[in-house]
Amino acid sequence: MEQVNTDNTKAQMRKGVLELCILSILSQGDAYPTEIIDKLKDTKLVVVEGTLYPLLTRLKNTGLLGYRWEESTSGPPRKYYKLTEIGEQYLKELQISWEELVNAVNSTIEKGKKL
Amino acid sequence: MNKTVTINISGIIFHIEEDAYQTLSNYLRTIKGYFSKTDGGNEIMADIEARIAELLQQKINLNKQVVLMPDVENVMEIMGKPEEFASDDSNSQNTDNEQQHAHASAEKITRRLFRNPDEKAIGGVCSGIAAYFDIDTVWVRLAMFLLIFFGGLSLWVYLVMWIIIPLAQTTADKLAMRGEAINIDNISKTIKEEAEELKNRYGKNFDSKRFTANVKNGASATANTIANVIGRAIGLFIVFLGGTLLIAYISSIFGISVVNSNSDLVHWKSVIFDSGADYVWAIISFMIVFGIPVFMLLFTGIKLLFKISYHNRWLNYSLGLVWLIGFVLGFYVTVKTVKQFAETSKIKETYVLHNMGDTIVLKLNPSSEILKTYTFENTDDIENNFQNNHNSYFLGEEKSSLSVLGLASLDITESPSDSVELIIYNTSKGYSKQDANQNAKSIKYSYKQTNNTLIFDQIFTVLNGQKFRAQSVNIKLKLPKGKVVYFDNSVKYLLDDVDNTTNTWDGDMAGRRWIMTDKGLACIDCNGLDDDSDEDDNNKQKRIIIQGTEINIDENGSNIKIDENGLKINDKDAKIKIDENGNIKIKTTKKEKAVEDK
């Protein structure tokens, strides 16, 4: 049981960060999934691409993201996602709490190391 | 050289090798399976397909125009295993308790019923069910085997399930069959490595806003589960109902009626139906008209129970058509058979009896003599029936051919003349007057006269080989006024509602002497017998009604009342009152004055 719970926590952590990363990428400008994936791949946050699609749809459905269609020269039309106003606000909150967390966690870990 | 298939993904056309196509198609189908229950599942699907199209497009160029197996494998690697990313997201949507619940319901939803090709004795139905309910196959097989003894129920159920349950063909099917694909252990294995990296940097769940959304999701999942359970309960009920009907249906077809072992339709068929073919048609139409609805009921029940979406328009139409044909056939045979009973013929034979003396004795010829020449399916039943009703028929077998036997009835009325007359009506139905007449003539019935005694047969027979056409024999004995008739005890089963002055029941008329009067038969030695008509009269004259503390005697208008005021007796001739003080007042029509004076 304990084992299962820690695994859950890990998954939750990773997912939370992934969401933050997607929102951050989109705050730099509209992007379609492949672009987002390419950027995420550098951070090794996304191992398989399939993970992204359900997440994007869910973010869109909760109103954090919007999208528009754009023709592509080399394939099917692309779905360009962009941050909505709610999304931007949400991102700001996330960033703040992220930094707080990083500081708190880092300092805790540092203390732990010193001991 | 390999065969290629043309496919359209997200509006882009690809030529793809057949085996690669199979793999890709299975892959997409599995993903679809995972997202079918998710909000926006179609949208996610479309996005994924668009991405796959994009990836595949990068694989082809002017020199390489066909998508090959390695390409598809590469795409699948990039996109990831469906169970990985699909469950990953549902994982993130939920927290703690919510999550456990989501897993439980996700597991139920994705678990599907398949026939198991890896572990099959016949069609893999049993092992498929076992996998579905997560029990050992042995138990399911054992249950199936035992159910064979319930009218072969499981044989039919098995056949239906074999037809409608799909075979687990792909690995994804097999996973879904065992419900293995989505569970926390599988997921944790695949994400363990990445999680390791984050372990030291991150502490707890970090958003509360999302929790509300999660609750909503949880609620809709619960609603889904409830709908699921209800659907299955209904399915189970229908399967049970269908199974019961199926047993009744099968046993009635084979003539092994569970309730009454004497319903030997198989024997009657040759004397009722015009021809052997009619009987065959009747059976076929019966099988169709009742069998198809029973089959459909079972079919629907199993579909509901195991959530199988199997819809075959062709099957529905053809079953409907066959049913209609069966119905028309049944209608035709019924009409044809009923027509055999359309006309009635009554042959009347009158005998004037002489030298009867003043008292006529009526007796019954013991039926055992007639019965000896026949053999019956169930002699006990037949003898029992002989004592109960007039309108029953039997089939007796004589020299391996069947004859219809029936019971005669006797009635006694007043003769208009001075002579004793015995009239025997032989009645029968037929498709025409002539036929009916012919059938009536085929009735054999006899009586004997020795001095003043008439001995009747209880049973009439229909000539060997003649059909059953509701033949009957009614005897009417006409007695002139003043004649006395004595019913021997044996004759009571022959009497049929004989009118008499006292409305005495046929059974009680036996063993007594009756005289023919103006008003009908009157009993001579009926003393001590509870007479129906007498009883009625008595009730009318001496009706006593008790209401609370009051007793009313109708005839005289008399009334007795006892209450806290004492006793009061009122009658048209006398009034008596005893009040609470012990005073007694008596008024009578004779002595009224005298009492008052006192």
XYZ file of C-alpha atoms in Angstrom:
713
model
C 0.000 0.000 0.000
C 2.756 2.375 0.980
C 4.636 1.536 -2.154
C 1.597 2.315 -4.284
C 1.144 5.671 -2.590
C 4.717 6.830 -3.169
C 4.362 5.838 -6.803
C 1.229 7.883 -6.996
C 3.027 10.869 -5.536
C 5.811 10.538 -8.088
C 3.345 10.433 -10.911
C 1.512 13.422 -9.492
C 4.745 15.385 -9.228
C 5.766 14.672 -12.750
C 2.344 15.511 -14.092
C 2.190 18.762 -12.197
C 5.520 19.834 -13.573
C 4.540 18.785 -17.067
C 1.506 20.992 -16.893
C 3.565 23.911 -15.676
C 6.071 23.353 -18.486
C 3.426 23.254 -21.166
C 1.876 26.443 -19.909
C 5.298 28.099 -19.753
C 6.124 27.053 -23.309
C 2.821 28.452 -24.521
C 3.374 31.708 -22.640
C 6.340 32.294 -24.959
C 4.030 32.063 -27.971
C 1.437 29.886 -29.635
C 2.561 26.409 -30.546
C 1.238 23.194 -31.977
C 1.797 19.875 -30.211
C 4.909 18.854 -32.157
C 6.645 22.079 -31.186
C 5.684 21.636 -27.571
C 6.970 18.082 -27.683
C 10.272 19.121 -29.224
C 10.804 21.624 -26.444
C 9.764 19.212 -23.762
C 12.056 16.523 -25.100
C 15.059 18.643 -24.213
C 13.912 18.612 -20.584
C 13.266 14.847 -20.742
C 9.886 15.464 -19.214
C 8.077 13.690 -21.984
C 9.120 10.172 -22.778
C 6.264 9.253 -25.036
C 4.335 11.790 -27.085
C 0.984 10.167 -26.525
C 0.976 11.490 -22.972
C 0.668 15.039 -24.174
C -2.606 14.837 -26.112
C -4.970 13.937 -23.308
C -3.297 16.562 -21.163
C -3.684 19.329 -23.766
C -7.325 18.439 -24.302
C -7.966 18.528 -20.607
C -6.257 21.909 -20.174
C -8.278 23.230 -23.072
C -11.493 21.865 -21.622
C -10.799 23.499 -18.254
C -10.433 26.807 -20.102
C -6.696 27.356 -19.593
C -5.939 26.937 -23.284
C -7.539 27.945 -26.539
C -6.643 26.830 -30.016
C -6.917 27.698 -33.716
C -6.399 25.680 -36.866
C -3.585 26.510 -39.237
C -2.897 24.924 -42.611
C 0.349 23.070 -42.880
C 2.439 22.652 -45.999
C 3.782 19.310 -44.937
C 0.873 17.478 -43.419
C -2.568 17.746 -41.876
C -3.762 21.101 -40.507
C -2.150 21.977 -37.214
C -3.854 22.802 -33.996
C -2.119 25.839 -32.542
C -2.649 26.134 -28.829
C -2.501 29.434 -27.006
C -2.831 30.550 -23.417
C -6.110 32.141 -22.430
C -6.365 34.918 -19.875
C -7.340 32.418 -17.213
C -4.415 30.339 -18.343
C -2.014 33.206 -17.914
C -3.282 33.937 -14.453
C -3.117 30.273 -13.589
C 0.442 30.114 -14.867
C 1.464 33.073 -12.704
C 0.087 31.365 -9.632
C 1.827 28.171 -10.558
C 5.132 29.951 -11.075
C 4.942 31.599 -7.699
C 4.125 28.432 -5.867
C 6.740 26.584 -7.920
C 9.479 28.960 -6.833
C 8.344 28.779 -3.225
C 8.399 25.049 -3.455
C 11.796 24.841 -5.064
C 13.255 27.118 -2.378
C 11.563 25.244 0.418
C 12.488 21.857 -0.936
C 16.056 22.863 -1.713
C 16.665 24.319 1.678
C 15.150 21.230 3.307
C 17.345 18.983 1.216
C 20.417 21.125 1.948
C 19.752 20.839 5.655
C 19.315 17.130 5.259
C 22.670 16.888 3.483
C 24.476 18.900 6.117
C 23.295 16.670 8.905
C 6.436 -8.101 -53.332
C 3.926 -7.138 -50.682
C 0.362 -6.088 -50.808
C -0.384 -2.506 -49.720
C -3.441 -0.866 -48.346
C -4.509 2.728 -48.840
C -5.480 4.499 -45.666
C -6.579 7.955 -44.707
C -5.240 9.378 -41.487
C -6.372 12.842 -40.589
C -7.108 13.631 -44.240
C -3.733 12.469 -45.558
C -3.521 9.427 -47.795
C -0.872 6.779 -47.166
C 0.024 3.569 -48.855
C 0.871 1.115 -46.201
C 1.907 -2.525 -46.219
C -0.703 -4.891 -45.016
C 1.031 -6.154 -41.893
C 2.018 -2.623 -40.950
C -1.574 -1.604 -41.479
C -2.801 -4.357 -39.132
C -0.426 -3.227 -36.421
C -1.292 0.437 -36.792
C -4.980 -0.258 -36.909
C -4.825 -2.347 -33.732
C -2.780 0.356 -32.085
C -5.311 3.058 -32.903
C -8.186 0.853 -31.884
C -6.605 0.209 -28.511
C -6.022 3.899 -27.906
C -9.592 4.577 -28.863
C -10.673 1.945 -26.367
C -8.881 3.787 -23.616
C -10.293 7.169 -24.441
C -13.822 6.043 -25.261
C -14.918 6.784 -21.690
C -12.960 10.013 -21.300
C -14.305 13.513 -21.815
C -13.188 14.810 -25.183
C -12.041 11.327 -26.174
C -12.793 11.961 -29.831
C -10.783 15.135 -29.810
C -7.800 13.437 -28.249
C -8.101 10.705 -30.857
C -8.137 13.256 -33.677
C -5.067 15.006 -32.273
C -3.177 11.764 -31.950
C -4.083 10.728 -35.476
C -2.951 14.091 -36.792
C 0.377 13.635 -35.092
C 0.748 10.099 -36.424
C -0.018 11.382 -39.920
C 2.669 14.008 -39.502
C 5.202 11.471 -38.300
C 4.402 9.061 -41.102
C 4.727 11.802 -43.649
C 8.286 12.328 -42.558
C 8.946 8.663 -43.295
C 7.996 8.773 -46.938
C 9.455 10.565 -49.889
C 9.574 10.212 -53.666
C 11.836 7.176 -53.466
C 10.017 5.494 -50.632
C 6.292 5.881 -51.090
C 5.044 3.077 -48.879
C 4.801 2.990 -45.103
C 6.538 -0.098 -43.787
C 6.443 -2.032 -40.569
C 9.569 -0.388 -39.073
C 7.978 3.024 -39.709
C 4.870 2.091 -37.794
C 6.932 0.601 -35.006
C 8.953 3.771 -34.820
C 5.815 5.903 -34.645
C 4.418 3.703 -31.917
C 7.635 4.064 -30.002
C 7.487 7.825 -30.224
C 3.858 7.983 -29.201
C 4.201 5.401 -26.474
C 2.109 2.475 -25.404
C -1.556 3.374 -25.167
C -1.862 2.043 -21.637
C 1.061 4.280 -20.670
C -0.196 7.640 -21.726
C -3.894 7.020 -21.387
C -3.745 5.896 -17.800
C -1.095 8.457 -17.009
C -3.466 11.283 -17.526
C -6.359 9.785 -15.632
C -3.815 9.201 -12.931
C -2.997 12.882 -12.718
C -6.584 13.952 -12.590
C -7.281 12.295 -9.337
C -5.958 12.438 -5.857
C -5.743 9.746 -3.245
C -9.214 8.292 -2.546
C -10.518 9.705 -5.744
C -7.743 7.937 -7.503
C -8.394 4.519 -6.025
C -11.950 4.846 -7.125
C -11.025 5.924 -10.616
C -8.819 2.892 -10.942
C -11.498 0.558 -9.768
C -14.016 1.939 -12.243
C -11.489 2.259 -15.047
C -10.674 -1.374 -14.597
C -14.308 -2.346 -14.810
C -14.902 -0.253 -17.867
C -11.945 -1.564 -19.790
C -12.496 -5.185 -18.892
C -14.290 -6.671 -21.837
C -15.748 -10.044 -22.603
C -13.879 -11.993 -25.240
C -13.606 -15.625 -26.140
C -10.209 -16.840 -25.060
C -8.330 -18.482 -27.939
C -5.406 -19.568 -25.764
C -7.380 -21.650 -23.363
C -10.312 -23.189 -25.135
C -12.136 -26.489 -25.013
C -14.765 -25.678 -27.626
C -15.074 -22.016 -28.469
C -13.218 -20.419 -25.587
C -16.469 -19.083 -24.109
C -15.961 -20.502 -20.632
C -12.377 -19.354 -20.266
C -13.415 -15.928 -21.588
C -16.118 -15.642 -18.937
C -13.675 -16.857 -16.317
C -11.198 -14.159 -17.323
C -13.971 -11.593 -17.272
C -15.027 -12.414 -13.721
C -11.488 -13.203 -12.690
C -12.255 -16.721 -11.517
C -10.857 -20.103 -12.400
C -12.049 -21.507 -15.716
C -12.805 -24.840 -14.047
C -15.739 -23.354 -12.130
C -17.316 -21.848 -15.211
C -16.976 -25.118 -17.102
C -18.422 -27.012 -14.157
C -21.398 -24.625 -13.984
C -21.937 -24.986 -17.727
C -21.839 -28.744 -17.419
C -24.339 -28.805 -14.546
C -26.692 -26.475 -16.367
C -26.961 -28.996 -19.188
C -29.237 -30.965 -16.874
C -31.648 -28.049 -16.679
C -33.260 -28.770 -19.987
C -29.998 -28.267 -21.830
C -30.031 -24.590 -20.872
C -26.307 -24.079 -21.071
C -26.066 -25.664 -24.514
C -28.231 -22.909 -25.926
C -26.634 -20.178 -23.888
C -23.238 -21.405 -25.006
C -24.286 -21.393 -28.635
C -25.622 -17.839 -28.407
C -22.483 -16.618 -26.643
C -20.261 -18.380 -29.127
C -21.954 -16.434 -31.880
C -22.034 -12.982 -30.330
C -18.885 -12.811 -28.229
C -15.877 -11.816 -30.319
C -12.634 -13.771 -30.189
C -9.718 -12.028 -28.485
C -7.425 -11.594 -31.447
C -4.846 -9.013 -30.522
C -2.736 -8.666 -27.435
C -4.735 -5.591 -26.544
C -7.909 -7.668 -26.704
C -6.368 -10.237 -24.435
C -5.305 -7.563 -21.949
C -8.791 -6.076 -22.003
C -10.200 -9.561 -21.567
C -8.288 -10.003 -18.328
C -8.711 -6.365 -17.389
C -4.963 -6.135 -16.926
C -4.140 -3.123 -18.971
C -4.989 -0.441 -16.484
C -3.712 -1.002 -13.019
C -1.436 0.957 -10.791
C 1.378 -1.596 -10.853
C 1.706 -1.541 -14.602
C 1.747 2.211 -14.681
C 4.216 2.531 -11.867
C 6.659 0.252 -13.626
C 6.762 2.386 -16.740
C 7.134 5.687 -14.974
C 9.486 4.640 -12.223
C 12.668 5.885 -13.831
C 11.471 9.385 -14.518
C 9.916 9.612 -11.120
C 13.293 8.804 -9.602
C 14.725 11.974 -11.076
C 12.076 14.162 -9.570
C 12.034 12.481 -6.233
C 14.481 14.797 -4.546
C 13.124 18.003 -5.907
C 9.475 17.874 -5.170
C 7.355 17.338 -2.083
C 3.620 17.241 -2.315
C 0.657 17.624 -4.515
C 0.507 21.107 -5.605
C -2.823 22.337 -6.713
C -6.108 22.575 -4.913
C -8.083 24.177 -7.715
C -7.948 21.036 -9.679
C -9.514 19.146 -6.883
C -12.997 20.470 -7.712
C -12.653 19.292 -11.277
C -11.557 15.943 -9.949
C -14.624 15.629 -7.788
C -16.760 16.292 -10.828
C -14.962 13.614 -12.759
C -15.333 11.258 -9.859
C -19.053 11.948 -9.697
C -19.596 11.221 -13.359
C -17.537 8.072 -13.024
C -19.745 6.989 -10.141
C -22.866 7.715 -12.179
C -21.384 5.610 -14.949
C -20.726 2.769 -12.562
C -24.267 2.885 -11.209
C -25.720 2.875 -14.734
C -23.432 -0.041 -15.450
C -24.633 -2.015 -12.492
C -28.287 -1.355 -13.285
C -27.771 -2.338 -16.913
C -26.149 -5.565 -15.863
C -28.814 -6.346 -13.299
C -31.448 -5.959 -15.991
C -29.329 -8.093 -18.290
C -29.024 -10.787 -15.652
C -32.769 -10.748 -15.077
C -33.466 -11.028 -18.790
C -30.997 -13.888 -19.136
C -32.690 -15.648 -16.245
C -36.135 -15.077 -17.727
C -34.982 -16.128 -21.174
C -33.352 -19.234 -19.733
C -36.521 -20.228 -17.924
C -38.607 -19.690 -21.039
C -36.054 -21.639 -23.015
C -36.405 -24.623 -20.714
C -40.190 -24.492 -21.004
C -39.877 -24.108 -24.740
C -37.509 -27.003 -25.268
C -39.393 -29.337 -23.000
C -42.686 -28.526 -24.703
C -41.192 -29.225 -28.092
C -39.971 -32.611 -27.066
C -43.269 -33.328 -25.390
C -41.631 -33.781 -22.028
C -43.774 -31.227 -20.320
C -42.363 -30.651 -16.879
C -45.717 -30.034 -15.248
C -47.921 -32.720 -16.737
C -46.442 -35.898 -18.061
C -49.761 -36.916 -19.555
C -49.927 -34.171 -22.194
C -49.112 -36.552 -24.988
C -49.447 -34.213 -27.916
C -47.331 -36.643 -29.830
C -50.137 -39.182 -29.679
C -52.977 -36.795 -30.331
C -51.355 -35.322 -33.408
C -52.414 -38.264 -35.592
C -56.089 -37.959 -34.655
C -56.345 -34.158 -34.578
C -54.434 -32.949 -37.604
C -55.819 -33.564 -41.044
C -52.515 -34.905 -42.278
C -49.083 -35.675 -40.933
C -47.704 -32.697 -42.832
C -50.036 -30.350 -40.947
C -48.583 -31.593 -37.681
C -45.061 -31.009 -38.904
C -46.000 -27.483 -40.008
C -47.652 -26.832 -36.672
C -44.518 -27.902 -34.806
C -42.259 -25.860 -37.070
C -44.387 -22.760 -36.706
C -44.533 -23.268 -32.951
C -40.765 -23.521 -32.828
C -40.372 -20.347 -34.846
C -43.104 -18.212 -33.309
C -42.000 -18.935 -29.729
C -38.391 -19.843 -30.310
C -37.285 -16.623 -31.964
C -38.568 -14.284 -29.223
C -37.004 -16.537 -26.578
C -33.755 -16.494 -28.497
C -33.872 -12.706 -28.880
C -34.622 -12.286 -25.184
C -31.626 -14.378 -24.230
C -29.536 -12.601 -26.806
C -30.464 -9.145 -25.468
C -29.904 -10.249 -21.895
C -26.417 -11.570 -22.605
C -25.578 -8.416 -24.550
C -26.648 -6.259 -21.602
C -24.946 -8.441 -19.039
C -21.579 -8.435 -20.734
C -21.881 -5.032 -22.388
C -21.392 -6.473 -25.837
C -22.292 -4.103 -28.603
C -23.225 -6.493 -31.318
C -25.695 -5.185 -33.790
C -26.421 -7.052 -36.948
C -29.163 -5.593 -39.042
C -29.141 -8.577 -41.360
C -29.701 -10.915 -38.431
C -32.600 -8.833 -37.114
C -34.299 -8.587 -40.479
C -33.941 -12.248 -41.313
C -35.128 -13.332 -37.876
C -38.105 -10.986 -38.256
C -38.894 -12.451 -41.656
C -38.584 -16.031 -40.434
C -40.841 -15.193 -37.525
C -43.439 -13.728 -39.870
C -43.306 -16.819 -42.060
C -43.672 -19.004 -38.969
C -46.619 -16.943 -37.833
C -48.367 -17.181 -41.194
C -47.688 -20.901 -41.268
C -49.108 -21.321 -37.785
C -52.127 -19.262 -38.730
C -52.671 -21.387 -41.827
C -52.427 -24.685 -39.939
C -54.682 -23.388 -37.158
C -57.323 -22.205 -39.591
C -57.105 -25.428 -41.536
C -57.451 -27.520 -38.404
C -60.226 -25.408 -36.942
C -62.103 -25.726 -40.218
C -62.192 -29.453 -39.614
C -64.547 -28.587 -36.776
C -66.689 -26.107 -38.713
C -69.879 -28.113 -39.213
C -71.899 -30.137 -36.744
C -73.936 -33.214 -37.364
C -76.282 -34.906 -34.892
C -77.632 -38.358 -35.543
C -80.690 -39.170 -33.511
C -81.791 -42.742 -32.855
C -85.009 -43.345 -30.960
C -85.883 -46.627 -29.299
C -89.258 -47.303 -27.746
C -88.810 -49.623 -24.828
C -91.468 -52.153 -23.938
C -92.116 -54.415 -21.013
C -90.332 -52.180 -18.596
C -92.660 -52.690 -15.642
C -93.250 -49.859 -13.178
C -89.711 -49.467 -11.915
C -86.857 -49.092 -14.306
C -83.356 -49.906 -13.090
C -80.419 -48.070 -14.647
C -76.963 -49.605 -14.456
C -73.558 -49.007 -15.862
C -71.749 -51.608 -17.882
C -68.349 -51.884 -16.220
C -65.951 -50.087 -18.511
C -63.186 -52.514 -17.761
C -64.386 -54.800 -20.534
C -64.007 -52.148 -23.170
C -60.786 -50.945 -21.666
C -59.335 -54.426 -21.871
C -59.214 -54.290 -25.632
C -57.130 -51.109 -25.521
C -53.843 -50.210 -24.015
C -53.239 -46.774 -22.515
C -50.321 -44.606 -21.668
C -51.467 -44.078 -18.132
C -54.330 -46.251 -16.917
C -54.558 -44.708 -13.459
C -55.189 -41.272 -14.844
C -57.833 -42.557 -17.159
C -59.823 -44.326 -14.468
C -59.586 -41.224 -12.352
C -60.914 -39.141 -15.206
C -63.821 -41.508 -15.801
C -65.235 -40.508 -12.455
C -64.843 -36.798 -12.869
C -66.113 -35.318 -16.061
C -68.143 -36.055 -19.118
C -66.263 -34.086 -21.677
C -62.992 -35.859 -21.661
C -61.489 -37.981 -24.346
C -58.855 -40.635 -24.324
C -56.636 -42.313 -26.783
C -56.579 -46.049 -26.649
C -54.328 -48.247 -28.636
C -55.750 -51.364 -30.228
C -53.563 -53.544 -32.372
C -51.078 -50.692 -32.666
C -53.574 -48.222 -34.073
C -55.108 -45.393 -32.105
C -58.746 -44.878 -31.322
C -60.512 -41.999 -29.668
C -62.615 -42.873 -26.640
C -65.097 -40.606 -24.941
C -67.611 -40.590 -22.126
C -71.344 -40.715 -22.744
C -73.849 -38.702 -20.734
C -77.390 -39.439 -19.633
C -80.299 -37.132 -19.014
C -83.858 -37.977 -18.014
C -86.950 -35.995 -18.983
C -90.660 -36.429 -19.093
C -92.093 -38.373 -21.965
C -94.917 -36.737 -23.904
C -96.482 -40.143 -24.597
C -97.209 -43.138 -22.430
C -94.210 -45.114 -23.560
C -90.646 -45.183 -22.342
C -88.355 -43.749 -25.001
C -84.614 -43.914 -25.213
C -82.988 -41.417 -27.565
C -79.310 -41.574 -28.387
C -77.690 -38.563 -30.030
C -74.388 -39.166 -31.733
C -72.809 -35.788 -32.438
C -69.682 -34.899 -34.316
C -67.916 -32.035 -36.043
C -66.521 -32.042 -39.558
C -65.349 -29.725 -42.312
C -68.654 -30.186 -44.112
C -72.114 -31.437 -43.173
C -71.340 -34.626 -44.973
C -68.030 -35.100 -43.271
C -69.526 -34.353 -39.887
C -72.256 -36.864 -40.598
C -69.653 -39.431 -41.547
C -67.771 -38.776 -38.366
C -70.937 -39.077 -36.285
C -71.633 -42.433 -37.882
C -68.239 -43.669 -36.847
C -69.264 -43.530 -33.188
C -69.811 -46.907 -31.566
C -72.047 -46.961 -28.535
C -74.309 -49.593 -27.084
C -76.714 -50.363 -24.275
C -78.519 -53.531 -23.191
C -82.011 -54.166 -21.940
C -82.832 -57.127 -19.757
C -86.378 -57.048 -18.429
C -86.695 -53.824 -16.478
C -82.971 -53.115 -16.388
C -81.095 -50.847 -18.762
C -77.349 -51.326 -18.853
C -75.384 -48.469 -20.442
C -71.821 -48.347 -21.597
C -69.894 -45.513 -20.037
C -67.525 -45.226 -22.930
C -68.184 -44.692 -26.593
C -65.510 -45.407 -29.117
C -64.777 -43.896 -32.468
C -64.012 -46.294 -35.285
C -60.405 -47.164 -35.611
C -58.475 -44.741 -37.764
C -61.163 -42.053 -37.583
C -60.051 -38.555 -36.561
C -60.999 -36.830 -33.354
C -63.718 -34.350 -34.246
C -65.257 -33.603 -30.847
C -67.575 -36.568 -31.027
C -70.082 -36.986 -28.241
C -72.869 -39.312 -27.180
C -75.859 -37.941 -25.292
C -78.544 -40.286 -24.076
C -82.005 -39.039 -23.228
C -84.357 -41.314 -21.377
C -87.971 -40.164 -21.608
C -90.252 -41.417 -18.877
C -94.018 -41.089 -18.783
C -95.598 -39.718 -15.625
C -95.801 -42.136 -12.731
C -92.862 -44.265 -13.820
C -90.257 -44.937 -11.184
C -86.593 -45.103 -11.985
C -83.863 -46.534 -9.791
C -80.295 -45.357 -10.312
C -77.784 -48.005 -9.496
C -74.816 -46.566 -7.681
C -72.589 -47.281 -10.686
C -74.613 -45.056 -12.954
C -73.782 -41.799 -11.180
C -70.828 -41.058 -13.446
C -73.099 -41.198 -16.453
C -75.703 -38.744 -15.175
C -75.314 -35.286 -16.537
C -77.183 -32.543 -14.744
C -80.481 -34.407 -14.453
C -83.329 -32.059 -13.578
C -85.343 -32.927 -10.489
C -87.756 -31.201 -8.183
C -85.296 -30.935 -5.337
C -82.255 -29.817 -7.321
C -80.355 -32.779 -6.038
C -76.832 -33.230 -7.327
C -76.295 -36.087 -9.780
C -73.994 -37.915 -7.431
C -76.663 -37.976 -4.720
C -79.368 -39.220 -7.083
C -77.670 -42.583 -7.384
C -78.782 -45.414 -5.143
C -82.291 -43.946 -4.864
C -85.674 -44.279 -6.519
C -87.243 -41.392 -8.343
C -90.707 -40.913 -9.750
C -91.633 -38.854 -12.769
C -94.134 -36.164 -11.817
C -95.618 -33.076 -13.436
C -92.733 -31.006 -12.150
C -90.024 -33.503 -13.028
C -88.305 -36.278 -11.149
C -89.117 -36.457 -7.473
C -87.298 -38.515 -4.941
C -89.119 -41.314 -3.212
C -86.596 -42.414 -0.620
C -84.602 -39.331 0.036
C -85.202 -39.027 3.785
C -82.303 -37.662 5.662
C -80.680 -36.318 2.550
C -79.550 -32.742 2.665
C -81.850 -31.350 0.125
C -80.567 -28.326 -1.710
C -83.926 -26.729 -2.392
C -85.190 -27.425 1.103
C -82.224 -25.740 2.564
C -82.902 -22.647 0.530
C -86.480 -22.465 1.776
C -85.484 -22.955 5.362
C -83.019 -20.177 5.153
C -85.624 -17.831 3.866
C -88.182 -18.659 6.543
C -85.949 -18.908 9.553
C -83.438 -16.305 8.874
C -81.782 -15.159 12.042
C -79.594 -12.098 11.935
C -77.373 -11.198 14.820
C -76.253 -7.548 14.970
C -74.212 -6.623 18.003
C -76.479 -7.156 20.972
C -79.559 -7.530 18.791
C -81.084 -10.677 17.337
C -83.581 -10.273 14.509
C -85.805 -13.054 13.363
C -86.941 -12.105 9.892
C -90.084 -14.052 9.364
C -92.071 -12.613 12.239
C -90.262 -9.336 12.487
C -89.276 -10.434 15.987
C -86.404 -8.760 17.744
C -84.418 -9.493 20.869
C -82.131 -6.875 22.352
C -79.908 -7.116 25.379
C -77.938 -4.063 26.603
C -77.258 -1.950 29.684
C -80.974 -1.076 29.842
C -81.925 -4.714 30.308
C -83.717 -7.101 27.981
C -86.253 -6.198 25.309
C -88.172 -8.694 23.252
C -90.441 -7.363 20.515
C -92.788 -9.403 18.451
C -95.980 -8.619 16.573
C -97.875 -10.719 19.118
C -96.008 -9.915 22.268
C -93.661 -7.393 23.868
C -91.556 -8.222 26.912
C -89.287 -5.808 28.728
C -87.061 -6.379 31.730
C -85.348 -3.105 32.772
C -82.320 -2.441 34.908
C -84.446 -2.240 38.068
C -85.805 -5.705 37.636
C -89.279 -4.505 36.496
C -90.925 -6.795 34.035
C -93.443 -5.512 31.504
C -95.308 -7.865 29.274
C -97.694 -6.807 26.490
C -99.456 -9.346 24.357
C -102.238 -8.925 21.828
C -104.451 -11.006 24.144
C -103.660 -9.621 27.525
C -102.477 -6.150 26.730
C -105.046 -4.408 28.836
C -104.657 -6.639 31.804
C -100.964 -5.975 32.104
C -101.355 -2.261 31.718
C -103.973 -2.185 34.384
C -101.611 -3.761 36.787
